[in-house]
PDB file of C-alpha atoms in Angstrom:
ATOM      1  CA  MET P 234      -0.019  -0.043   0.000  1.00 40.00           C
ATOM      2  CA  LYS P 235       2.837   2.508   0.898  1.00 38.00           C
ATOM      3  CA  THR P 236       4.555   1.602  -2.418  1.00 36.00           C
ATOM      4  CA  THR P 237       1.531   2.433  -4.381  1.00 34.00           C
ATOM      5  CA  GLY P 238       1.102   5.729  -2.620  1.00 35.00           C
ATOM      6  CA  ILE P 239       4.635   6.851  -3.241  1.00 33.00           C
ATOM      7  CA  ALA P 240       4.342   5.713  -7.049  1.00 33.00           C
ATOM      8  CA  MET P 241       1.117   7.881  -7.281  1.00 32.00           C
ATOM      9  CA  LEU P 242       2.828  10.788  -5.632  1.00 32.00           C
ATOM     10  CA  LEU P 243       5.887  10.484  -7.984  1.00 31.00           C
ATOM     11  CA  LEU P 244       3.369  10.230 -10.917  1.00 31.00           C
ATOM     12  CA  LEU P 245       1.448  13.389  -9.956  1.00 32.00           C
ATOM     13  CA  THR P 246       4.764  15.285  -9.403  1.00 31.00           C
ATOM     14  CA  ALA P 247       5.848  14.212 -12.906  1.00 33.00           C
ATOM     15  CA  ALA P 248       2.531  15.147 -14.490  1.00 34.00           C
ATOM     16  CA  THR P 249       2.439  18.523 -12.637  1.00 31.00           C
ATOM     17  CA  GLY P 250       6.010  19.252 -14.031  1.00 34.00           C
ATOM     18  CA  ALA P 251       5.091  18.109 -17.418  1.00 33.00           C
ATOM     19  CA  THR P 252       2.157  20.657 -17.310  1.00 33.00           C
ATOM     20  CA  ALA P 253       4.248  23.427 -16.005  1.00 31.00           C
ATOM     21  CA  LYS P 254       6.681  23.066 -19.177  1.00 31.00           C
ATOM     22  CA  HIS P 255       3.787  23.817 -21.381  1.00 31.00           C
ATOM     23  CA  LYS P 256       2.895  27.291 -19.918  1.00 32.00           C
ATOM     24  CA  THR P 257       3.528  29.734 -22.588  1.00 34.00           C
ATOM     25  CA  THR P 258       1.916  32.748 -21.093  1.00 38.00           C
ATOM     26  CA  LYS P 259       2.726  35.596 -18.702  1.00 47.00           C
ATOM     27  CA  GLY P 260      -0.945  35.623 -17.532  1.00 49.00           C
ATOM     28  CA  GLY P 261      -2.398  38.676 -16.001  1.00 52.00           C
ATOM     29  CA  LYS P 262      -3.489  39.869 -12.640  1.00 52.00           C
ATOM     30  CA  ASN P 263      -5.842  36.866 -12.406  1.00 52.00           C
ATOM     31  CA  ALA P 264      -3.348  34.277 -13.771  1.00 63.00           C
ATOM     32  CA  LYS P 265      -3.708  32.200 -10.764  1.00 86.00           C
ATOM     33  CA  ASP P 266      -7.204  31.031 -12.007  1.00 93.00           C
ATOM     34  CA  ILE P 267      -5.807  29.361 -15.096  1.00 95.00           C
ATOM     35  CA  VAL P 268      -3.025  27.133 -15.848  1.00 96.00           C
ATOM     36  CA  LEU P 269      -2.456  27.020 -19.654  1.00 97.00           C
ATOM     37  CA  VAL P 270      -1.793  23.504 -20.938  1.00 96.00           C
ATOM     38  CA  GLU P 271      -1.365  24.526 -24.657  1.00 95.00           C
ATOM     39  CA  ALA P 272      -2.612  27.180 -27.114  1.00 96.00           C
ATOM     40  CA  TYR P 273      -2.751  26.237 -30.842  1.00 95.00           C
ATOM     41  CA  THR P 274      -4.393  26.855 -34.222  1.00 93.00           C
ATOM     42  CA  GLN P 275      -5.404  23.812 -36.290  1.00 91.00           C
ATOM     43  CA  ARG P 276      -6.859  23.631 -39.760  1.00 90.00           C
ATOM     44  CA  THR P 277      -9.715  21.185 -40.688  1.00 87.00           C
ATOM     45  CA  LEU P 278      -9.535  20.160 -44.375  1.00 85.00           C
ATOM     46  CA  PRO P 279     -12.888  19.495 -45.769  1.00 83.00           C
ATOM     47  CA  GLY P 280     -13.669  16.002 -47.275  1.00 80.00           C
ATOM     48  CA  VAL P 281     -16.254  17.532 -49.622  1.00 82.00           C
ATOM     49  CA  PRO P 282     -15.037  19.571 -52.666  1.00 81.00           C
ATOM     50  CA  LYS P 283     -15.626  23.233 -52.661  1.00 78.00           C
ATOM     51  CA  ALA P 284     -16.381  23.091 -48.771  1.00 80.00           C
ATOM     52  CA  LYS P 285     -14.708  25.793 -46.561  1.00 82.00           C
ATOM     53  CA  LEU P 286     -11.399  25.317 -45.014  1.00 78.00           C
ATOM     54  CA  MET P 287     -11.637  26.020 -41.213  1.00 82.00           C
ATOM     55  CA  THR P 288      -8.941  27.309 -39.075  1.00 87.00           C
ATOM     56  CA  ASP P 289      -9.589  27.251 -35.322  1.00 91.00           C
ATOM     57  CA  THR P 290      -7.871  28.512 -32.333  1.00 94.00           C
ATOM     58  CA  HIS P 291      -8.017  26.312 -29.063  1.00 94.00           C
ATOM     59  CA  PHE P 292      -6.851  26.885 -25.522  1.00 97.00           C
ATOM     60  CA  VAL P 293      -6.522  23.983 -23.271  1.00 97.00           C
ATOM     61  CA  ILE P 294      -6.556  25.137 -19.661  1.00 97.00           C
ATOM     62  CA  VAL P 295      -6.804  23.765 -16.195  1.00 97.00           C
ATOM     63  CA  TRP P 296      -9.292  25.707 -14.155  1.00 96.00           C
ATOM     64  CA  GLN P 297      -7.874  26.727 -10.775  1.00 96.00           C
ATOM     65  CA  ALA P 298     -10.444  29.037  -9.153  1.00 93.00           C
ATOM     66  CA  THR P 299     -12.970  27.857  -6.628  1.00 91.00           C
ATOM     67  CA  THR P 300     -15.819  29.639  -8.509  1.00 91.00           C
ATOM     68  CA  ALA P 301     -16.817  28.416 -11.929  1.00 92.00           C
ATOM     69  CA  PRO P 302     -16.266  30.350 -15.120  1.00 93.00           C
ATOM     70  CA  GLU P 303     -19.363  31.811 -16.695  1.00 92.00           C
ATOM     71  CA  THR P 304     -18.111  33.102 -19.986  1.00 90.00           C
ATOM     72  CA  PHE P 305     -15.023  33.514 -22.009  1.00 93.00           C
ATOM     73  CA  PHE P 306     -14.007  36.110 -24.704  1.00 92.00           C
ATOM     74  CA  TRP P 307     -10.905  36.128 -26.881  1.00 93.00           C
ATOM     75  CA  ARG P 308      -9.222  39.348 -27.880  1.00 92.00           C
ATOM     76  CA  GLY P 309      -7.036  38.456 -30.674  1.00 88.00           C
ATOM     77  CA  ASP P 310      -6.187  39.329 -34.299  1.00 82.00           C
ATOM     78  CA  ASN P 311      -9.678  38.857 -35.375  1.00 75.00           C
ATOM     79  CA  GLY P 312     -11.241  41.144 -32.829  1.00 83.00           C
ATOM     80  CA  PHE P 313     -13.340  40.355 -29.851  1.00 88.00           C
ATOM     81  CA  LEU P 314     -14.799  36.903 -30.039  1.00 90.00           C
ATOM     82  CA  PRO P 315     -17.046  34.765 -27.751  1.00 91.00           C
ATOM     83  CA  CYS P 316     -15.719  31.393 -26.868  1.00 92.00           C
ATOM     84  CA  MET P 317     -17.209  27.953 -26.445  1.00 92.00           C
ATOM     85  CA  MET P 318     -16.255  26.382 -23.388  1.00 93.00           C
ATOM     86  CA  ASN P 319     -16.163  22.521 -22.925  1.00 93.00           C
ATOM     87  CA  ARG P 320     -14.537  20.028 -20.511  1.00 94.00           C
ATOM     88  CA  ALA P 321     -11.560  18.296 -22.406  1.00 93.00           C
ATOM     89  CA  HIS P 322      -9.924  14.892 -21.867  1.00 91.00           C
ATOM     90  CA  LYS P 323      -6.539  14.026 -23.401  1.00 91.00           C
ATOM     91  CA  ILE P 324      -6.750  11.046 -25.700  1.00 90.00           C
ATOM     92  CA  ASP P 325      -4.186   8.289 -24.875  1.00 88.00           C
ATOM     93  CA  LEU P 326      -3.180   7.597 -28.385  1.00 82.00           C
ATOM     94  CA  LYS P 327      -1.371   4.320 -27.365  1.00 84.00           C
ATOM     95  CA  LYS P 328      -4.874   2.962 -26.145  1.00 86.00           C
ATOM     96  CA  ASN P 329      -6.669   4.598 -29.096  1.00 84.00           C
ATOM     97  CA  PRO P 330      -4.319   4.054 -32.198  1.00 82.00           C
ATOM     98  CA  THR P 331      -7.092   4.401 -34.684  1.00 80.00           C
ATOM     99  CA  MET P 332      -7.713   8.056 -33.649  1.00 78.00           C
ATOM    100  CA  PRO P 333      -7.534  10.203 -36.705  1.00 76.00           C
ATOM    101  CA  ARG P 334      -4.281  12.248 -36.973  1.00 76.00           C
ATOM    102  CA  GLY P 335      -4.598  15.753 -35.250  1.00 78.00           C
ATOM    103  CA  ILE P 336      -7.372  14.910 -32.886  1.00 83.00           C
ATOM    104  CA  GLU P 337      -5.818  14.750 -29.293  1.00 87.00           C
ATOM    105  CA  TYR P 338      -8.774  15.538 -26.952  1.00 88.00           C
ATOM    106  CA  ASN P 339     -12.290  14.226 -26.423  1.00 87.00           C
ATOM    107  CA  ILE P 340     -14.640  17.115 -25.790  1.00 88.00           C
ATOM    108  CA  ASP P 341     -17.581  16.977 -23.472  1.00 86.00           C
ATOM    109  CA  GLU P 342     -20.019  19.039 -25.561  1.00 75.00           C
ATOM    110  CA  ASN P 343     -23.162  18.491 -23.487  1.00 69.00           C
ATOM    111  CA  GLY P 344     -22.177  20.629 -20.651  1.00 62.00           C
ATOM    112  CA  GLY P 345     -22.684  18.261 -17.782  1.00 64.00           C
ATOM    113  CA  PRO P 346     -22.242  19.307 -14.245  1.00 72.00           C
ATOM    114  CA  ARG P 347     -20.811  22.602 -13.146  1.00 84.00           C
ATOM    115  CA  ILE P 348     -17.108  23.248 -13.674  1.00 90.00           C
ATOM    116  CA  HIS P 349     -14.889  22.705 -10.714  1.00 91.00           C
ATOM    117  CA  LYS P 350     -11.371  23.490  -9.554  1.00 94.00           C
ATOM    118  CA  GLY P 351      -9.010  21.141 -11.384  1.00 95.00           C
ATOM    119  CA  ASP P 352     -11.195  20.596 -14.572  1.00 94.00           C
ATOM    120  CA  THR P 353      -9.481  20.689 -17.889  1.00 95.00           C
ATOM    121  CA  LEU P 354     -11.383  22.868 -20.401  1.00 95.00           C
ATOM    122  CA  MET P 355     -11.087  23.521 -24.092  1.00 96.00           C
ATOM    123  CA  ILE P 356     -11.734  27.194 -24.872  1.00 96.00           C
ATOM    124  CA  THR P 357     -12.492  27.849 -28.566  1.00 94.00           C
ATOM    125  CA  PRO P 358     -13.247  31.287 -29.960  1.00 93.00           C
ATOM    126  CA  VAL P 359     -16.023  31.371 -32.520  1.00 91.00           C
ATOM    127  CA  THR P 360     -16.961  33.776 -35.272  1.00 86.00           C
ATOM    128  CA  GLY P 361     -20.438  35.098 -35.825  1.00 78.00           C
ATOM    129  CA  GLY P 362     -22.495  37.566 -33.798  1.00 72.00           C
ATOM    130  CA  LYS P 363     -21.805  41.003 -32.744  1.00 75.00           C
ATOM    131  CA  PHE P 364     -20.731  41.555 -29.124  1.00 78.00           C
ATOM    132  CA  ALA P 365     -20.216  44.950 -27.727  1.00 80.00           C
ATOM    133  CA  ILE P 366     -16.847  45.111 -25.858  1.00 81.00           C
ATOM    134  CA  PRO P 367     -17.327  45.893 -22.234  1.00 82.00           C
ATOM    135  CA  LYS P 368     -15.939  49.243 -20.997  1.00 84.00           C
ATOM    136  CA  GLU P 369     -13.904  47.404 -18.535  1.00 84.00           C
ATOM    137  CA  ILE P 370     -11.720  45.605 -21.364  1.00 84.00           C
ATOM    138  CA  PRO P 371      -8.847  47.773 -22.632  1.00 84.00           C
ATOM    139  CA  GLU P 372      -9.168  48.559 -26.295  1.00 80.00           C
ATOM    140  CA  LYS P 373      -5.546  47.765 -26.926  1.00 83.00           C
ATOM    141  CA  ALA P 374      -5.553  44.307 -25.273  1.00 86.00           C
ATOM    142  CA  LYS P 375      -4.414  41.636 -27.717  1.00 89.00           C
ATOM    143  CA  ASN P 376      -3.980  37.914 -27.242  1.00 94.00           C
ATOM    144  CA  THR P 377      -5.892  37.968 -24.061  1.00 95.00           C
ATOM    145  CA  LEU P 378      -8.619  35.569 -22.869  1.00 95.00           C
ATOM    146  CA  PHE P 379     -11.267  37.609 -20.788  1.00 94.00           C
ATOM    147  CA  TYR P 380     -13.663  35.708 -18.510  1.00 94.00           C
ATOM    148  CA  LYS P 381     -16.185  36.182 -15.854  1.00 92.00           C
ATOM    149  CA  THR P 382     -17.053  34.129 -12.722  1.00 91.00           C
ATOM    150  CA  ALA P 383     -19.769  34.745 -10.217  1.00 88.00           C
ATOM    151  CA  THR P 384     -17.438  37.285  -8.551  1.00 87.00           C
ATOM    152  CA  PRO P 385     -17.866  40.845  -9.998  1.00 88.00           C
ATOM    153  CA  GLY P 386     -15.584  42.217 -12.814  1.00 89.00           C
ATOM    154  CA  TRP P 387     -13.724  40.857 -15.770  1.00 91.00           C
ATOM    155  CA  ARG P 388     -10.553  38.786 -15.370  1.00 93.00           C
ATOM    156  CA  SER P 389      -7.770  38.388 -17.973  1.00 93.00           C
ATOM    157  CA  PHE P 390      -5.172  36.013 -19.142  1.00 95.00           C
ATOM    158  CA  VAL P 391      -2.507  36.968 -21.612  1.00 95.00           C
ATOM    159  CA  VAL P 392      -1.414  34.237 -24.087  1.00 96.00           C
ATOM    160  CA  THR P 393       2.087  35.054 -25.457  1.00 92.00           C
ATOM    161  CA  THR P 394       2.580  31.866 -27.823  1.00 94.00           C
ATOM    162  CA  ILE P 395       0.113  30.016 -29.916  1.00 94.00           C
ATOM    163  CA  GLY P 396       1.468  26.943 -31.543  1.00 94.00           C
ATOM    164  CA  LYS P 397       0.164  25.206 -34.794  1.00 94.00           C
ATOM    165  CA  LYS P 398      -0.984  21.590 -34.798  1.00 90.00           C
ATOM    166  CA  ALA P 399      -1.198  19.026 -37.647  1.00 87.00           C
ATOM    167  CA  ASP P 400      -4.127  19.433 -39.914  1.00 86.00           C
ATOM    168  CA  ILE P 401      -7.192  17.229 -39.502  1.00 85.00           C
ATOM    169  CA  ALA P 402      -8.439  15.765 -42.847  1.00 82.00           C
ATOM    170  CA  MET P 403     -12.174  14.997 -42.926  1.00 80.00           C
ATOM    171  CA  PRO P 404     -13.250  11.911 -44.906  1.00 75.00           C
TER     172      PRO P 404
END
């Protein structure tokens, strides 16, 4: 029993170290709410002729605050965009060797129970719709995730590096 406990502690320590290596952000005044696992863009190549090529930006984070996030917005090169927020689970490609190239996360799209501290989330900016930029958000802010919780005020998280992942080719 003691050996299993020590092995689990070592595994958790190694996993925490691996997550820390992926931090590519300076955060913001509320950076303690979020641990950035990775930020990347990825193209989806359509399987149908003349269909639109899609390029999406994704932020995989671990939520660290005790209050759940209510909404996320991304302020990047394409303006101020609302974001989808879903729980994400890293796919073990050794256990799932038939997973299509480029897909690394299972997404819980049906919401489920409220988000808790320690949950891994996929934050994806979406185009469409017009949202007024709240007065509290600086106009010159770039490459920043803005979010709200049950506590008053907007919080921010600056992302300094966004990687590029392999394309996903649709059948």
